[in-house]
C-alpha positions as a LaTeX table, in Angstrom:
\begin{tabular}{lrrr}
\hline
Residue & $x$ (\AA) & $y$ (\AA) & $z$ (\AA) \\
\hline
Met1 & $-5.92$ & $-6.44$ & $-4.85$ \\
Asp2 & $-9.23$ & $-7.76$ & $-6.57$ \\
Tyr3 & $-10.85$ & $-7.41$ & $-3.39$ \\
Val4 & $-10.15$ & $-3.88$ & $-2.49$ \\
His5 & $-11.26$ & $-2.87$ & $-5.84$ \\
Ala6 & $-14.37$ & $-4.98$ & $-5.73$ \\
His7 & $-15.55$ & $-3.65$ & $-2.20$ \\
Thr8 & $-16.46$ & $-0.46$ & $-0.35$ \\
Pro9 & $-14.06$ & 1.40 & 1.89 \\
Ala10 & $-16.77$ & 0.08 & 4.98 \\
Glu11 & $-16.25$ & $-3.32$ & 3.61 \\
Ile12 & $-12.60$ & $-3.28$ & 3.60 \\
Ala13 & $-12.57$ & $-0.84$ & 7.02 \\
Gln14 & $-14.84$ & $-4.15$ & 8.59 \\
Val15 & $-12.39$ & $-6.70$ & 7.21 \\
Ile16 & $-9.34$ & $-5.34$ & 8.64 \\
Lys17 & $-10.91$ & $-4.24$ & 11.69 \\
Pro18 & $-9.10$ & $-6.69$ & 13.79 \\
Gln19 & $-5.44$ & $-5.28$ & 12.98 \\
Phe20 & $-6.07$ & $-1.99$ & 14.11 \\
Asp21 & $-8.11$ & $-1.89$ & 17.59 \\
Asp22 & $-7.53$ & 1.26 & 18.71 \\
Thr23 & $-8.87$ & 2.59 & 15.55 \\
Asp24 & $-12.81$ & 3.37 & 15.26 \\
Met25 & $-14.83$ & 2.31 & 12.13 \\
Glu26 & $-15.60$ & 5.79 & 11.21 \\
Thr27 & $-11.54$ & 6.65 & 10.73 \\
Leu28 & $-10.84$ & 3.46 & 9.63 \\
Thr29 & $-13.52$ & 3.82 & 6.51 \\
Ala30 & $-12.36$ & 7.71 & 6.07 \\
Ile31 & $-8.46$ & 6.47 & 5.54 \\
Val32 & $-9.73$ & 3.38 & 3.25 \\
Lys33 & $-11.69$ & 5.79 & 1.20 \\
Arg34 & $-8.46$ & 8.30 & 1.22 \\
Tyr35 & $-6.52$ & 5.09 & $-0.03$ \\
Gln36 & $-9.29$ & 4.64 & $-2.86$ \\
Glu37 & $-9.19$ & 8.09 & $-3.94$ \\
Gln38 & $-5.81$ & 8.21 & $-4.36$ \\
Asp39 & $-5.37$ & 5.34 & $-6.44$ \\
Thr40 & $-2.84$ & 3.38 & $-3.54$ \\
Trp41 & $-3.80$ & 0.12 & $-4.16$ \\
Lys42 & $-2.31$ & $-0.76$ & $-7.66$ \\
Asp43 & $-3.58$ & $-3.06$ & $-9.97$ \\
Ser44 & $-0.17$ & $-4.51$ & $-10.52$ \\
Leu45 & 1.51 & $-5.98$ & $-6.97$ \\
Ile46 & 4.96 & $-5.56$ & $-8.75$ \\
Phe47 & 6.53 & $-2.91$ & $-6.44$ \\
Glu48 & 7.87 & $-0.71$ & $-9.53$ \\
Lys49 & 11.44 & 1.39 & $-9.11$ \\
Asp50 & 9.30 & 4.97 & $-9.52$ \\
Ser51 & 6.85 & 4.06 & $-6.95$ \\
Phe52 & 9.65 & 3.00 & $-4.64$ \\
Leu53 & 11.72 & 5.90 & $-5.32$ \\
Leu54 & 8.35 & 8.09 & $-4.52$ \\
Leu55 & 8.20 & 6.59 & $-1.22$ \\
Ser56 & 11.64 & 7.01 & $-0.39$ \\
Asp57 & 11.39 & 10.74 & $-0.79$ \\
Ile58 & 8.16 & 10.47 & 1.41 \\
Leu59 & 9.97 & 8.69 & 3.96 \\
Glu60 & 12.83 & 11.04 & 3.90 \\
Ser61 & 10.97 & 13.96 & 3.79 \\
Ala62 & 9.09 & 13.07 & 6.93 \\
Gly63 & 12.03 & 12.00 & 8.93 \\
Glu64 & 11.94 & 8.34 & 9.36 \\
Leu65 & 14.71 & 7.50 & 6.50 \\
Ser66 & 17.84 & 8.29 & 7.32 \\
Glu67 & 19.79 & 7.05 & 4.57 \\
Lys68 & 18.64 & 5.86 & 1.13 \\
Val69 & 18.80 & 2.27 & $-0.27$ \\
Pro70 & 19.01 & 1.36 & $-3.87$ \\
Tyr71 & 15.72 & 0.00 & $-5.19$ \\
Glu72 & 17.71 & $-2.81$ & $-6.74$ \\
Gln73 & 19.45 & $-3.88$ & $-3.39$ \\
Leu74 & 15.63 & $-4.09$ & $-1.58$ \\
Val75 & 12.93 & $-4.74$ & $-3.83$ \\
Thr76 & 12.58 & $-8.20$ & $-5.46$ \\
Thr77 & 9.98 & $-8.68$ & $-8.13$ \\
Asp78 & 10.33 & $-12.41$ & $-8.45$ \\
Phe79 & 7.51 & $-13.58$ & $-6.25$ \\
Ala80 & 4.73 & $-10.99$ & $-7.56$ \\
Lys81 & 5.98 & $-11.69$ & $-11.30$ \\
Lys82 & 5.48 & $-15.43$ & $-10.47$ \\
Ala83 & 2.14 & $-14.58$ & $-8.59$ \\
Ala84 & 0.82 & $-12.82$ & $-11.70$ \\
Ser85 & 1.66 & $-14.92$ & $-14.38$ \\
His86 & $-0.89$ & $-17.33$ & $-13.19$ \\
\hline
\end{tabular}
């Protein structure tokens, strides 16, 4: 997460471009800029319950989620917590 907070949308887009062959740089840069403006990339890598519930609501309203799964059943934060402690 340090990288996305320390670099411009154009720099980030350049790095991730190989993963998005079908997307032109202008569009990819605009998407990255929007993510930064929305504060999509948080400082903490721990996927908090409120963020999970928000994502579930978004996916459900988009018709991409047929059934909600409890946070505790799907999310494990142990690895992120361990990494954050080092």
